Amino acid sequence: MSSGVDRDSSEPKRRGRRRNGADTKAALLDAAREVFTEQGYESATVRTIAGRAGVDPAMVNHWFGGKEGLFTAAMRIPINPAELVPQLLDGPPEELAERILRRFVAVWDDVGGGQFAALMRSVAGNEIAVSMLRDFIKDVLFDRLLAELGSDRPDLRVALCATQVAGLGMARYVLHLEPLASADEDTIVSAIAPNLQRYLTGDISGGSA
Amino acid sequence: MSSGVDRDSSEPKRRGRRRNGADTKAALLDAAREVFTEQGYESATVRTIAGRAGVDPAMVNHWFGGKEGLFTAAMRIPINPAELVPQLLDGPPEELAERILRRFVAVWDDVGGGQFAALMRSVAGNEIAVSMLRDFIKDVLFDRLLAELGSDRPDLRVALCATQVAGLGMARYVLHLEPLASADEDTIVSAIAPNLQRYLTGDISGGSA
DNA sequence: GTCTATACAACGATAGAC
DNA sequence: GTCTATCGTTGTATAGAC
């Protein structure tokens, strides 16, 4: 059934704009969901996805800004890492945790917490979705933030940050644990930012905070 | 098919030991899974569960030590709150976080991380399972720990503790984020206990730890 | 004619074969 | 260590819509 999204696989491709309503964006998203879920984030190639969608790989860049943007769009993760990471890094490093938390809450509140629960659902039962999300969180998000900070043991710090942020999502959007589920940004930042900041730049080897 | 677990509902009950290995325990577990899933943790009553299992409510106490023990057994949560909470409280309050983390890791490592993922799966898609787990985490586990500590804003602290512990479970048992997924107890305690301890007894209103 | 969606070619990086 | 294949990405020319 992979030919369902193929287009013009036998005819020579035409350059320039398609005839009418040829929805390249949607075709890429459909193909991306297929290929990412079949092969995971790393193994899936832009070329394969574009091939299955019947369009040129350059269209991925044109429409989604690259592989990462295509991934987040396909997984309905409401962020664009290409612009998110620089925005988070823009400011004092000792307030990075606060910026991460404010953005995390704003973004997922905006689309409604149900999408976070949906993401967790697709992850909990699916080993490929697990590796996709794991690689994405690590390689695309936190690795880049940690690289800029220059802290020691960056891999461990990445994992620790993931525990705190994923746990916040679970409590707020899945478990609906009050008063956290209805807390405003400032309350969340006051409560959690110091802990997240310790994972980013503090002493994680046993000394005091 | 709810009558599948009913037994002898029309015949008069016999006193004393059942004929042969009539597996009262298994019948109670099956009935408990049904009733808890239908009604949630609070609404489900021991009498209803015992009735559906066709046994006396006293059997719940005999086999599981009470409603909580039956719940954890039915949900395959490998803890017994009746003994867990006192054990955790036995020791200096400033090391409570360390005891919680050591127990959490030991318990879930012991049964293999797959059971944690299974729990998350049943929770992410099921609103009743959500309320079950939420009430259980709050009322049965952390509320009792926090009550003993006498910290301010106990409800918020309960939710914050849940973010850190649930997040650890997600990262270690679901996402398999290295090096956390293979880290030993001591590494986890050194890294996470100070943060969890802040949620338990520290200043969560914006001051430094 | 202008704008833009599109395809093709090529570049630098990287991983694996030998 | 070298060679090759393949990856993501970029620059540019072209075809169709308006």
Coordinates of C-alpha atoms (C1' of nucleotides) in Angstrom, one line a residue:
Chain A
M1 CA 0.0 0.0 0.0
S2 CA 3.0 2.3 -0.1
S3 CA 2.0 3.4 -3.6
G4 CA -1.0 5.2 -2.2
V5 CA 0.9 8.4 -1.8
D6 CA 3.2 8.0 -4.7
R7 CA 2.6 10.4 -7.5
D8 CA 3.8 10.2 -11.1
S9 CA 6.2 7.5 -10.3
S10 CA 6.5 6.5 -13.9
E11 CA 6.1 9.7 -15.7
P12 CA 9.0 12.2 -15.7
K13 CA 8.7 14.8 -13.0
R14 CA 7.6 18.2 -14.1
R15 CA 9.4 21.2 -12.8
G16 CA 7.8 24.3 -11.6
R17 CA 4.5 24.7 -9.9
R18 CA 2.1 21.7 -9.9
R19 CA -1.1 21.8 -11.9
N20 CA -3.6 22.6 -9.2
G21 CA -4.2 21.8 -5.6
A22 CA -1.4 19.3 -5.5
D23 CA -0.9 19.4 -1.7
T24 CA 2.8 18.7 -1.3
K25 CA 2.7 19.7 2.3
A26 CA 0.0 17.2 3.3
A27 CA 1.7 14.5 1.2
L28 CA 5.0 15.1 3.0
L29 CA 3.2 15.0 6.4
D30 CA 1.5 11.7 5.6
A31 CA 4.7 10.1 4.2
A32 CA 6.6 11.4 7.2
R33 CA 4.2 9.9 9.7
E34 CA 4.5 6.5 7.9
V35 CA 8.3 6.5 7.5
F36 CA 9.1 7.9 11.0
T37 CA 6.8 5.4 12.7
E38 CA 8.3 2.6 10.6
Q39 CA 11.9 3.4 11.0
G40 CA 12.3 5.9 13.8
Y41 CA 13.7 9.4 13.7
E42 CA 17.4 8.7 12.9
S43 CA 16.9 6.0 10.3
A44 CA 14.2 7.7 8.4
T45 CA 15.7 9.9 5.7
V46 CA 14.4 13.0 4.1
R47 CA 15.0 11.4 0.7
T48 CA 12.9 8.3 1.6
I49 CA 10.0 10.4 2.9
A50 CA 10.1 12.8 -0.1
G51 CA 10.3 9.8 -2.4
R52 CA 7.2 8.2 -0.8
A53 CA 5.4 11.5 -1.1
G54 CA 6.5 11.7 -4.7
V55 CA 8.2 15.1 -4.4
D56 CA 11.7 16.4 -4.3
P57 CA 13.7 16.3 -1.0
A58 CA 14.2 20.0 -1.2
M59 CA 10.5 20.4 -0.5
V60 CA 11.1 19.4 3.0
N61 CA 13.3 22.4 3.5
H62 CA 11.0 24.6 1.7
W63 CA 7.9 23.7 3.7
F64 CA 9.2 22.7 7.0
G65 CA 12.7 24.2 7.3
G66 CA 14.4 20.8 7.5
K67 CA 14.0 17.3 8.9
E68 CA 13.4 18.4 12.4
G69 CA 10.6 20.7 11.5
L70 CA 9.0 18.0 9.4
F71 CA 9.3 15.6 12.4
T72 CA 7.7 18.0 14.9
A73 CA 5.0 18.8 12.4
A74 CA 4.3 15.2 11.7
M75 CA 4.2 14.3 15.4
R76 CA 2.1 17.4 16.1
I77 CA 4.7 18.6 18.6
P78 CA 3.9 22.3 18.7
I79 CA 7.5 23.6 18.5
N80 CA 10.0 24.4 15.9
P81 CA 13.4 23.5 17.3
A82 CA 15.3 25.5 14.7
E83 CA 14.0 28.7 16.3
L84 CA 13.2 27.4 19.8
V85 CA 16.7 26.5 20.8
P86 CA 18.2 29.9 19.9
Q87 CA 15.4 31.7 21.6
L88 CA 15.9 29.7 24.8
L89 CA 19.6 30.4 24.7
D90 CA 19.0 34.1 24.3
G91 CA 19.4 35.3 27.9
P92 CA 21.4 34.8 31.1
P93 CA 22.3 31.1 31.5
E94 CA 21.3 31.1 35.1
E95 CA 17.7 31.8 34.0
L96 CA 17.6 29.1 31.3
A97 CA 15.5 26.8 33.4
E98 CA 12.9 29.6 33.8
R99 CA 12.8 30.2 30.1
I100 CA 12.4 26.5 29.4
L101 CA 9.5 26.1 31.8
R102 CA 7.7 29.2 30.6
R103 CA 7.9 28.1 27.1
F104 CA 7.0 24.5 27.9
V105 CA 3.8 25.5 29.7
A106 CA 2.8 28.2 27.3
V107 CA 3.2 25.9 24.3
W108 CA 1.3 22.9 25.6
D109 CA -1.4 25.0 27.4
D110 CA -1.9 26.7 24.0
V111 CA -2.8 23.5 22.1
G112 CA -4.6 22.0 25.1
G113 CA -3.1 19.4 27.3
G114 CA -4.8 16.6 25.4
Q115 CA -2.1 16.6 22.8
F116 CA 0.5 15.9 25.4
A117 CA -1.5 13.0 26.6
A118 CA -1.8 11.8 23.0
L119 CA 2.0 12.0 22.6
M120 CA 2.5 10.0 25.8
R121 CA 0.0 7.4 24.7
S122 CA 1.7 6.8 21.4
V123 CA 5.0 6.6 23.2
A124 CA 4.1 4.3 26.0
G125 CA 3.0 1.4 23.8
N126 CA 5.3 1.8 20.8
E127 CA 9.0 1.0 21.0
I128 CA 9.7 3.0 17.8
A129 CA 7.9 6.0 19.1
V130 CA 10.0 5.8 22.2
S131 CA 13.2 5.9 20.3
M132 CA 11.9 8.7 18.2
L133 CA 11.0 10.9 21.1
R134 CA 14.1 9.9 23.0
D135 CA 16.5 10.8 20.2
F136 CA 14.6 14.0 19.6
I137 CA 14.6 15.2 23.2
K138 CA 18.2 14.4 23.5
D139 CA 19.9 15.3 20.2
V140 CA 17.7 18.1 19.1
L141 CA 16.7 19.9 22.2
F142 CA 18.7 19.4 25.4
D143 CA 22.1 18.4 23.8
R144 CA 22.2 21.8 22.1
L145 CA 21.3 23.7 25.2
L146 CA 23.8 21.8 27.3
A147 CA 26.5 22.2 24.7
E148 CA 26.1 26.0 25.1
L149 CA 26.4 25.8 28.8
G150 CA 29.5 23.7 28.9
S151 CA 28.5 21.9 32.1
D152 CA 30.2 18.6 33.1
R153 CA 28.5 15.3 32.5
P154 CA 26.1 16.7 29.8
D155 CA 24.5 13.3 29.0
L156 CA 23.4 12.8 32.6
R157 CA 22.2 16.4 32.8
V158 CA 20.1 15.9 29.7
A159 CA 18.4 12.9 31.2
L160 CA 17.8 14.6 34.5
C161 CA 16.2 17.6 32.7
A162 CA 14.0 15.3 30.8
T163 CA 12.8 13.7 34.1
Q164 CA 11.7 17.1 35.4
V165 CA 10.1 18.4 32.3
A166 CA 8.4 15.2 31.3
G167 CA 7.2 14.8 34.9
L168 CA 5.7 18.2 34.8
G169 CA 3.8 17.3 31.7
M170 CA 2.6 14.1 33.1
A171 CA 1.4 15.8 36.3
R172 CA -0.2 18.8 34.7
Y173 CA -1.6 17.4 31.4
V174 CA -2.2 13.7 32.1
L175 CA -2.8 13.2 35.8
H176 CA -4.3 16.6 36.3
L177 CA -2.8 16.8 39.7
E178 CA -4.0 19.9 41.5
P179 CA -3.0 22.5 42.3
L180 CA -0.3 22.0 39.6
A181 CA -2.8 21.4 36.8
S182 CA -4.3 24.9 37.2
A183 CA -1.3 26.7 38.5
D184 CA -0.1 29.8 36.6
E185 CA 3.2 30.2 35.0
D186 CA 4.8 32.1 37.8
T187 CA 3.9 29.5 40.4
I188 CA 5.3 26.8 38.3
V189 CA 8.5 28.8 37.7
S190 CA 9.0 29.6 41.3
A191 CA 8.5 26.0 42.3
I192 CA 10.3 24.1 39.6
A193 CA 12.9 26.4 38.0
P194 CA 15.4 26.1 40.8
N195 CA 15.4 22.3 40.5
L196 CA 15.6 22.3 36.7
Q197 CA 18.4 24.9 36.9
R198 CA 20.4 22.6 39.2
Y199 CA 20.2 19.9 36.6
L200 CA 21.4 22.3 34.0
T201 CA 24.3 24.0 35.8
G202 CA 24.4 22.9 39.4
D203 CA 26.3 20.3 41.3
I204 CA 24.7 16.9 40.5
S205 CA 27.3 14.7 42.2
G206 CA 26.3 14.9 45.8
G207 CA 27.3 18.3 47.0
S208 CA 24.6 20.6 48.3
A209 CA 22.6 22.7 45.8
Chain B
M1 CA -19.8 -10.8 30.7
S2 CA -19.6 -9.4 34.2
S3 CA -21.1 -12.6 35.5
G4 CA -18.0 -14.4 34.6
V5 CA -16.5 -13.9 38.0
D6 CA -19.7 -14.3 39.9
R7 CA -19.9 -17.5 41.9
D8 CA -22.7 -19.2 43.7
S9 CA -24.8 -16.0 43.6
S10 CA -28.0 -18.0 43.9
E11 CA -26.9 -20.9 46.1
P12 CA -26.5 -20.3 49.9
K13 CA -22.9 -19.5 50.9
R14 CA -21.0 -22.2 52.7
R15 CA -19.0 -21.3 55.8
G16 CA -15.4 -22.4 56.4
R17 CA -12.7 -23.3 53.9
R18 CA -13.7 -23.7 50.3
R19 CA -13.8 -27.1 48.7
N20 CA -10.6 -27.2 46.8
G21 CA -8.2 -24.5 45.7
A22 CA -11.1 -22.2 45.0
D23 CA -8.9 -19.3 44.2
T24 CA -10.5 -16.5 46.2
K25 CA -7.5 -14.3 45.7
A26 CA -7.7 -14.5 41.9
A27 CA -11.4 -13.9 41.9
L28 CA -10.9 -10.8 44.1
L29 CA -8.2 -9.5 41.8
D30 CA -10.4 -10.0 38.7
A31 CA -13.4 -8.3 40.3
A32 CA -11.2 -5.5 41.6
R33 CA -9.8 -4.8 38.2
E34 CA -13.4 -4.6 36.8
V35 CA -14.8 -2.5 39.5
F36 CA -11.9 -0.1 39.9
T37 CA -11.8 0.4 36.1
E38 CA -15.6 1.0 36.1
Q39 CA -15.9 3.3 39.0
G40 CA -12.4 4.6 40.0
Y41 CA -10.6 4.2 43.2
E42 CA -12.8 6.3 45.6
S43 CA -16.2 5.2 44.4
A44 CA -15.4 1.5 44.2
T45 CA -16.3 -0.2 47.5
V46 CA -14.8 -3.3 49.0
R47 CA -18.3 -4.7 49.4
T48 CA -19.0 -4.3 45.7
I49 CA -15.8 -6.0 44.7
A50 CA -16.2 -8.8 47.2
G51 CA -19.8 -9.2 46.1
R52 CA -18.9 -9.5 42.5
A53 CA -16.2 -12.0 43.4
G54 CA -18.7 -14.0 45.3
V55 CA -16.8 -13.9 48.6
D56 CA -17.0 -12.2 51.9
P57 CA -15.6 -8.6 52.1
A58 CA -13.4 -9.8 55.0
M59 CA -11.4 -11.7 52.5
V60 CA -10.0 -8.5 51.1
N61 CA -8.4 -7.8 54.5
H62 CA -7.2 -11.3 54.8
W63 CA -5.5 -11.6 51.5
F64 CA -4.5 -8.0 50.7
G65 CA -4.6 -6.1 54.0
G66 CA -7.3 -3.7 52.9
K67 CA -8.6 -1.7 50.0
E68 CA -5.3 -0.1 49.2
G69 CA -3.4 -3.4 49.0
L70 CA -6.1 -4.8 46.8
F71 CA -5.8 -1.8 44.5
T72 CA -2.1 -2.0 44.1
A73 CA -2.2 -5.7 43.6
A74 CA -5.0 -5.3 41.0
M75 CA -3.0 -2.6 39.2
R76 CA 0.2 -4.6 39.4
I77 CA 1.8 -1.8 41.3
P78 CA 4.5 -3.6 43.2
I79 CA 4.1 -1.9 46.6
N80 CA 2.0 -2.3 49.7
P81 CA 1.2 1.2 51.0
A82 CA 0.3 0.0 54.4
E83 CA 3.9 -1.0 55.1
L84 CA 5.6 1.3 52.6
V85 CA 4.6 4.6 54.1
P86 CA 5.8 3.7 57.6
Q87 CA 9.0 2.4 56.3
L88 CA 9.7 5.5 54.4
L89 CA 8.9 7.7 57.4
D90 CA 11.3 5.7 59.6
G91 CA 14.4 7.8 59.5
P92 CA 15.6 11.4 59.4
P93 CA 13.1 13.7 57.6
E94 CA 16.0 15.3 55.7
E95 CA 16.8 12.0 54.1
L96 CA 13.2 11.2 53.1
A97 CA 13.8 12.0 49.5
E98 CA 16.7 9.5 49.4
R99 CA 14.6 6.8 50.9
I100 CA 11.8 7.4 48.4
L101 CA 14.1 7.3 45.4
R102 CA 15.9 4.1 46.6
R103 CA 12.7 2.4 47.2
F104 CA 11.2 3.6 43.9
V105 CA 14.1 2.4 41.8
A106 CA 14.5 -0.9 43.7
V107 CA 10.8 -1.8 43.4
W108 CA 10.4 -1.1 39.7
D109 CA 13.8 -2.4 38.7
D110 CA 12.9 -5.6 40.5
V111 CA 9.8 -6.2 38.4
G112 CA 11.4 -5.0 35.2
G113 CA 10.7 -1.6 33.8
G114 CA 8.0 -3.0 31.5
Q115 CA 5.4 -2.9 34.2
F116 CA 5.9 0.8 34.6
A117 CA 5.4 1.4 30.9
A118 CA 2.3 -0.7 31.1
L119 CA 1.0 1.4 33.9
M120 CA 1.6 4.6 31.9
R121 CA -0.1 3.1 28.9
S122 CA -3.3 2.2 30.8
V123 CA -3.2 5.7 32.3
A124 CA -2.5 7.8 29.2
G125 CA -5.6 6.7 27.4
N126 CA -8.1 6.1 30.1
E127 CA -9.7 8.9 32.1
I128 CA -10.7 6.6 34.9
A129 CA -7.3 5.1 35.3
V130 CA -6.0 8.6 35.5
S131 CA -8.2 9.5 38.4
M132 CA -7.4 6.2 40.0
L133 CA -3.7 6.7 39.9
R134 CA -4.0 10.4 40.7
D135 CA -6.0 9.8 43.9
F136 CA -3.8 6.9 44.8
I137 CA -0.5 8.9 44.5
K138 CA -2.0 11.8 46.3
D139 CA -4.2 10.4 49.1
V140 CA -2.4 7.2 49.8
L141 CA 1.2 8.0 49.3
F142 CA 2.4 11.5 49.4
D143 CA -0.4 13.1 51.5
R144 CA 0.6 10.8 54.3
L145 CA 4.3 11.5 53.9
L146 CA 3.7 15.3 53.8
A147 CA 1.4 15.2 56.8
E148 CA 4.2 13.8 58.8
L149 CA 6.6 16.5 57.7
G150 CA 4.3 19.4 58.5
S151 CA 5.6 21.5 55.5
D152 CA 3.6 24.4 54.2
R153 CA 1.5 24.1 51.0
P154 CA 1.3 20.3 51.2
D155 CA -0.9 19.9 48.1
L156 CA 1.5 21.8 45.9
R157 CA 4.4 19.8 47.3
V158 CA 2.6 16.5 46.6
A159 CA 2.1 17.5 43.0
L160 CA 5.7 18.6 42.7
C161 CA 7.0 15.4 44.1
A162 CA 4.9 13.5 41.7
T163 CA 6.5 15.4 38.8
Q164 CA 9.9 14.3 39.8
V165 CA 9.2 10.7 40.6
A166 CA 6.9 10.1 37.6
G167 CA 9.4 11.9 35.4
L168 CA 12.2 9.6 36.7
G169 CA 10.0 6.6 35.8
M170 CA 9.3 7.9 32.4
A171 CA 13.0 8.6 31.6
R172 CA 14.3 5.4 33.1
Y173 CA 11.6 2.8 32.2
V174 CA 9.8 4.2 29.2
L175 CA 12.2 6.5 27.3
H176 CA 15.3 4.5 28.4
L177 CA 17.3 7.7 28.4
E178 CA 20.9 7.0 29.0
P179 CA 22.9 7.2 31.2
L180 CA 19.9 7.4 33.6
A181 CA 18.4 4.1 32.3
S182 CA 21.4 2.1 33.5
A183 CA 22.5 4.3 36.4
D184 CA 22.9 2.7 39.8
E185 CA 21.0 3.7 42.8
D186 CA 23.7 5.9 44.2
T187 CA 24.1 8.0 41.1
I188 CA 20.3 8.5 41.0
V189 CA 20.2 9.5 44.6
S190 CA 23.1 11.9 44.3
A191 CA 21.6 13.6 41.3
I192 CA 17.9 13.7 42.2
A193 CA 17.5 13.4 45.9
P194 CA 18.4 17.1 46.6
N195 CA 15.7 18.2 44.2
L196 CA 13.0 15.9 45.6
Q197 CA 14.0 16.9 49.1
R198 CA 13.4 20.6 48.2
Y199 CA 9.9 19.7 47.1
L200 CA 9.4 17.9 50.4
T201 CA 10.8 20.3 52.9
G202 CA 12.5 23.2 51.1
D203 CA 11.4 26.7 50.0
I204 CA 9.2 26.3 47.0
S205 CA 8.0 30.0 46.8
G206 CA 10.9 31.5 45.0
G207 CA 13.7 31.9 47.5
S208 CA 16.9 29.9 47.0
A209 CA 17.0 26.4 48.3
Chain C
dG1 C1' 5.2 40.3 -15.7
dT2 C1' 5.6 38.7 -11.0
dC3 C1' 5.4 35.4 -7.6
dT4 C1' 6.1 31.0 -5.9
dA5 C1' 6.0 26.1 -5.9
dT6 C1' 8.8 22.9 -7.8
dA7 C1' 12.8 19.8 -9.6
dC8 C1' 17.6 19.2 -10.4
dA9 C1' 22.4 19.4 -9.3
dA10 C1' 25.9 19.8 -6.2
dC11 C1' 28.2 20.6 -1.6
dG12 C1' 30.1 19.4 3.0
dA13 C1' 29.7 16.0 6.5
dT14 C1' 29.7 11.5 8.1
dA15 C1' 29.5 6.6 8.5
dG16 C1' 31.0 2.0 6.9
dA17 C1' 33.7 -1.1 3.8
dC18 C1' 37.9 -2.7 2.6
Chain D
dG1 C1' 43.9 5.2 6.2
dT2 C1' 41.3 5.6 2.0
dC3 C1' 37.2 5.2 -0.7
dT4 C1' 32.6 5.2 -1.3
dA5 C1' 27.9 5.7 -0.4
dT6 C1' 24.5 8.3 1.6
dC7 C1' 22.8 11.8 4.4
dG8 C1' 20.8 16.7 5.1
dT9 C1' 21.0 20.8 3.1
dT10 C1' 21.6 24.8 -0.4
dG11 C1' 21.6 27.3 -4.8
dT12 C1' 19.4 27.9 -9.0
dA13 C1' 16.7 27.4 -13.1
dT14 C1' 12.0 26.5 -14.6
dA15 C1' 7.0 26.0 -15.0
dG16 C1' 2.6 27.3 -13.8
dA17 C1' -0.8 30.5 -11.2
dC18 C1' -2.4 35.1 -10.7

